[in-house]
XYZ file of C-alpha atoms in Angstrom:
289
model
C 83.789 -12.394 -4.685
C 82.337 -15.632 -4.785
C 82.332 -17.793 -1.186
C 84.251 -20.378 -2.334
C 86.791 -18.250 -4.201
C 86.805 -16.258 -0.972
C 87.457 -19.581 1.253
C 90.817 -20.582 -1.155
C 91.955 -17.059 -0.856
C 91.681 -17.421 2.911
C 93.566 -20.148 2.919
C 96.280 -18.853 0.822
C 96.889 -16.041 3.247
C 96.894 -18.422 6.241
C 99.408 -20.421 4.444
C 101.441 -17.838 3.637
C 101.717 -16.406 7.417
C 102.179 -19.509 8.400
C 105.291 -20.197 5.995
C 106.273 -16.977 6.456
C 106.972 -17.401 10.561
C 107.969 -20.875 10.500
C 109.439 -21.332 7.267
C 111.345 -18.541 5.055
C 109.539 -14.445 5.291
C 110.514 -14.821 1.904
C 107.127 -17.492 1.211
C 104.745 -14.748 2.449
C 104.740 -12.730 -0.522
C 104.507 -15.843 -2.955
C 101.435 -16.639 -0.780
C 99.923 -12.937 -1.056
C 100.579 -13.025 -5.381
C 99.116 -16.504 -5.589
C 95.897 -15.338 -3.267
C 95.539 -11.956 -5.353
C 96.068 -13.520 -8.749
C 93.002 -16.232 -7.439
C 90.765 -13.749 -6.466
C 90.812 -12.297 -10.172
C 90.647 -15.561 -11.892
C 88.037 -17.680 -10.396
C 84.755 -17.080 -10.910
C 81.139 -18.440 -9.623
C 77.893 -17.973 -11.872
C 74.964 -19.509 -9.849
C 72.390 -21.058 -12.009
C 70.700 -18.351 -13.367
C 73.104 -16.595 -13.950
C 75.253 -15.767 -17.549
C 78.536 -14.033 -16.881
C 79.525 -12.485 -20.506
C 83.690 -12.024 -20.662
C 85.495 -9.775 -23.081
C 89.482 -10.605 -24.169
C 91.094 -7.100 -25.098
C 87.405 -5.820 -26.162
C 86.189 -8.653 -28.074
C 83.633 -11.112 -27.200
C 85.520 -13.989 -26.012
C 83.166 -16.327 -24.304
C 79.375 -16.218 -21.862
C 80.096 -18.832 -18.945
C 77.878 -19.996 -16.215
C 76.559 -21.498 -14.540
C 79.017 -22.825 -12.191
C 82.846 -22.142 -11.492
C 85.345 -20.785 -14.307
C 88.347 -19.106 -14.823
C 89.535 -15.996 -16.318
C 92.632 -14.800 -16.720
C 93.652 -11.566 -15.107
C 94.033 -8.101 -16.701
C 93.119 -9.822 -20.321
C 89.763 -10.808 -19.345
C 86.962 -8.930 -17.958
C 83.612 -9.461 -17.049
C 81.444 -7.131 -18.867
C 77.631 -8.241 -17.709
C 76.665 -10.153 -15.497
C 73.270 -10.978 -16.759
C 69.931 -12.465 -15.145
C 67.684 -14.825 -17.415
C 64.735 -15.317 -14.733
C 61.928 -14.410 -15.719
C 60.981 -10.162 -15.189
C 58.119 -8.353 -14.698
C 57.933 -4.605 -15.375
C 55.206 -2.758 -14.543
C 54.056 0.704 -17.367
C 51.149 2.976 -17.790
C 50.013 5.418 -20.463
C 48.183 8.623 -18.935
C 45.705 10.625 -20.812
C 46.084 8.470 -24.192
C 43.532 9.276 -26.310
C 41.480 5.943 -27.979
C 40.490 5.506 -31.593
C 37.182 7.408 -30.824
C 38.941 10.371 -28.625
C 38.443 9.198 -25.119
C 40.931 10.498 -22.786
C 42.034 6.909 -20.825
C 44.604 5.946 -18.082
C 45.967 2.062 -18.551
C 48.149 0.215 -16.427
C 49.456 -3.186 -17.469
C 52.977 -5.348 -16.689
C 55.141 -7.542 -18.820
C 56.486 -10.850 -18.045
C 60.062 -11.094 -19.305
C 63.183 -13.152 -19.713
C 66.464 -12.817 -21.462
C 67.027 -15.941 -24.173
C 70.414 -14.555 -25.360
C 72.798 -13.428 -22.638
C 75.210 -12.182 -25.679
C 72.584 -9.964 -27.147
C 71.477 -8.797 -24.282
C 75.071 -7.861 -23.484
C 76.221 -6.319 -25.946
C 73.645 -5.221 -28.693
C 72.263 -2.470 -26.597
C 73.296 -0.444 -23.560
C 70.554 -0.542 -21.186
C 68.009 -3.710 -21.974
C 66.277 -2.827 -18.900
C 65.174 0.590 -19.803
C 64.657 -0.094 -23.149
C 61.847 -2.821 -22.452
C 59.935 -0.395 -20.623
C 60.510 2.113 -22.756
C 59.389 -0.095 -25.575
C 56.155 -1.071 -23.840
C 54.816 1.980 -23.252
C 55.066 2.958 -26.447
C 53.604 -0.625 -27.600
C 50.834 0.472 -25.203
C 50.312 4.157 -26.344
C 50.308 2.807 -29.929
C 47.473 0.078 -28.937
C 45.169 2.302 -27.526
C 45.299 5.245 -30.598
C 44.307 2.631 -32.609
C 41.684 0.759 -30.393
C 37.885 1.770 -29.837
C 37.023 2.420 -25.819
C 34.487 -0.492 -26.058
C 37.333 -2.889 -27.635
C 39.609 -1.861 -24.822
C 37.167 -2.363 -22.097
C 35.266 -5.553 -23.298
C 37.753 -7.568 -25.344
C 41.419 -7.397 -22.587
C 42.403 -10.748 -24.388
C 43.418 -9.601 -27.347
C 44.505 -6.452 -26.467
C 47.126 -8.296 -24.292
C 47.768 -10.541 -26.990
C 48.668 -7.389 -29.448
C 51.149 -5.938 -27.121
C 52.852 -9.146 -26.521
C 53.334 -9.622 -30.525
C 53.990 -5.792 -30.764
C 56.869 -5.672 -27.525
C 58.407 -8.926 -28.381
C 58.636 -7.815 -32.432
C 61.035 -5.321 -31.333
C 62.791 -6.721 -28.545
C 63.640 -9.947 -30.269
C 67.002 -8.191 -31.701
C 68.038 -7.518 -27.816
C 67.886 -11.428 -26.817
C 64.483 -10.809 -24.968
C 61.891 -12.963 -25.270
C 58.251 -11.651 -23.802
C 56.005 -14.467 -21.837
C 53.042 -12.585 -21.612
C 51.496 -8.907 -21.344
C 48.609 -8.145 -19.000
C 46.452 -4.760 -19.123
C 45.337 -4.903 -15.258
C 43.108 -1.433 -15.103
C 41.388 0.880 -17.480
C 40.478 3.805 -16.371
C 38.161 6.645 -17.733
C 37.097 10.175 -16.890
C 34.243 10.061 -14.478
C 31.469 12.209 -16.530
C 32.150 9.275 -19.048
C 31.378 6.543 -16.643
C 28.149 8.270 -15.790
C 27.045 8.155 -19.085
C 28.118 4.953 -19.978
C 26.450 3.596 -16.822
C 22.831 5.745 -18.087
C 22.905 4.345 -21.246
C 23.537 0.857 -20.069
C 20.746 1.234 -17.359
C 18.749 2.552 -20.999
C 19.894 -0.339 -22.706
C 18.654 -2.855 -19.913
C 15.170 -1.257 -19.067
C 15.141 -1.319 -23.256
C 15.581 -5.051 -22.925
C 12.945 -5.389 -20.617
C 10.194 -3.453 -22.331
C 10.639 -5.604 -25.398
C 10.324 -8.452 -23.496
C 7.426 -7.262 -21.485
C 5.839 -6.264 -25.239
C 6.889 -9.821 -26.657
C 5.144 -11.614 -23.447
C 2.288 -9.550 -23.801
C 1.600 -10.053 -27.474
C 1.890 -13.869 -26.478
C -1.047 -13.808 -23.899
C -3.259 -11.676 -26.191
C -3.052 -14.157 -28.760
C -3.559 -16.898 -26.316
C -6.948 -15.072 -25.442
C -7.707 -14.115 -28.808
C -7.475 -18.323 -29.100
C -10.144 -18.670 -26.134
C -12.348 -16.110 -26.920
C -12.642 -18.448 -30.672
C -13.445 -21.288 -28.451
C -15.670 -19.709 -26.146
C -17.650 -18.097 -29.211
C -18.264 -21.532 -30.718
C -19.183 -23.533 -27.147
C -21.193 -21.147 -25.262
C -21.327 -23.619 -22.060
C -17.304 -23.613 -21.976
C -17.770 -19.884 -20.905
C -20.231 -20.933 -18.249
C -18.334 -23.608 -17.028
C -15.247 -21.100 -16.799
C -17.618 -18.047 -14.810
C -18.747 -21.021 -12.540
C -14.901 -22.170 -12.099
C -13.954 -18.613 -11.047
C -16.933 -18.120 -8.972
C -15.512 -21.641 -7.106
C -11.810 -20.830 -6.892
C -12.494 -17.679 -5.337
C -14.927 -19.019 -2.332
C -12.756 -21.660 -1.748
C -9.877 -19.300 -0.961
C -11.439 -16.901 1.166
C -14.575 -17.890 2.571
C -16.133 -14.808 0.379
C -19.810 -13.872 -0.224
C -20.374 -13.187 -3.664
C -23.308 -10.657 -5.225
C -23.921 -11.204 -8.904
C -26.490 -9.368 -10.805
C -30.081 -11.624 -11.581
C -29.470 -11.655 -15.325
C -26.406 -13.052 -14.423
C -27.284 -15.784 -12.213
C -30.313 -16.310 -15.185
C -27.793 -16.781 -18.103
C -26.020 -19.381 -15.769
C -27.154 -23.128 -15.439
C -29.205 -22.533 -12.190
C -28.383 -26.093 -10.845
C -24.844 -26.089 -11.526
C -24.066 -22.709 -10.266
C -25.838 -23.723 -6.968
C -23.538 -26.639 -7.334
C -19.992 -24.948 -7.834
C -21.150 -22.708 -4.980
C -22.220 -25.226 -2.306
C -19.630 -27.608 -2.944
C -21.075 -30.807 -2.434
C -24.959 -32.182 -2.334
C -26.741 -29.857 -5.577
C -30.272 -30.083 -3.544
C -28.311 -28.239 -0.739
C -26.365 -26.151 -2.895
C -29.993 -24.898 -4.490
C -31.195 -24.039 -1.140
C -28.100 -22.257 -0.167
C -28.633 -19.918 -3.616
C -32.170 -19.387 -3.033
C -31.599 -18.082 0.328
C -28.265 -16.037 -0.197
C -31.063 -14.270 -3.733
């Protein structure tokens, strides 16, 4: 019983003991029918609710929300029936994929009822049958999905189960939002192996790159060793550079063969060595031969 159906039959009753001590006994009773007969007829739906009435087992009308009346005995309130939205949570255990893996998916559904009629009266249980439905839906999806597809591509797997679930409740006056697949889960051997053969895959990757960046910089010196073929005094220039850059760095005495320092420009190795005034630097290479 509603509160404000409660509240009038309250009142009734007080009315009636009242008129029934200070009045006529008689007015009691009249007050007690009136109060009983109110309590059967009026009716509150709040707002999402859908009260669905029969008249001697027909359909006769689904009211709410807000107050109505029915009339007693005649009428009765069959379902009383909730159209916020639902979720129900399923799971299929040890369903086996398109490729025979053994898999464990959870996933919920996100519900509402669009027909309160339907809903009432076109099948007995809507509740059970929705989750009964979607793990079916679900067991179907995977027998006919790849592991990878399942694992890599959740979008439209969820999309599949919402078109499959709401294909066959549509009949029942449900209408399905949306269906999420939250966890996948495989057999553990599997995961090792998967996780080998991706570590495979990356060091793969890696090797081809290192082979790609190293056909790169033998072509680049395939390119200098041209140049340095054709202008024997780049090469020079480049042994005297290196010489340079490394005594610069460190501070580092260097011993090169004679034949070395002889196919060298004498004056300009002395120069790259010293640093700064060639007479000096000549000294300085005299002295360290």
């Amino acid at each position: 019983m509603n509160p404000i159906t409660s509240f009038l039959v309250l009142v009734l009753l007080l009315l009636g003991a009242a008129a029934g001590v200070y009045v006529n006994p008689y007015l009691a009773p009249c007050f007690l029918v009136a109060a009983m007969l109110l309590a059967s007829m009026l009716k509150m739906a709040n707002a999402w609710q859908k009260f669905v009435i029969l008249r001697a087992g027909k359909l006769q009308s689904v009211k709410g929300p807000g107050l109505f009346m029915i009339l007693p005995v005649v009428d009765n309130v069959t379902a009383i029936i909730d159209t916020r939205i639902q979720t129900t949570a399923f799971n299929a255990e040890q369903a086996l994929t398109k490729d025979t893996v053994p898999v464990n998916v959870d996933a919920i559904i996100f519900w509402h009822v669009n027909d309160a009629e339907r809903a009432a009266l076109a099948i007995t249980d809507y509740r059970q049958a929705i989750d009964r439905v979607a793990q079916t839906s679900l067991r179907e999806m995977i027998g006919a999905s790849m592991l990878s597809t399942l694992l890599s591509d959740r979008k439209a797997s969820d999309e599949q189960l919402r078109a499959d679930i709401s294909a066959k409740t549509a009949a029942w006056g449900i209408a399905v939002i949306s269906v999420e697949v939250r966890d996948v889960a495989i057999p553990v051997a599997l995961q090792d192996a998967m996780s080998r053969q991706a570590q495979a895959e990356r060091e793969k990757q890696a090797r081809m790159i290192l082979g790609s960046a190293e056909a790169v910089i033998a072509a680049r010196f395939v390119e200098a060793a041209t140049i340095y073929e054709g202008h024997p005094q780049a090469l020079q220039l480049r042994a005297m550079n290196i010489i340079y850059e490394t005594t610069k760095e460190r501070g580092a005495t260097i011993l090169m063969p004679s034949s070395m320092v002889d196919s060298m420009n004498p004056a300009m190795l002395a120069f790259a060595v010293g640093g700064a005034d060639p007479s000096n630097a000549m000294s300085t290479l005299k002295t360290a031969a």
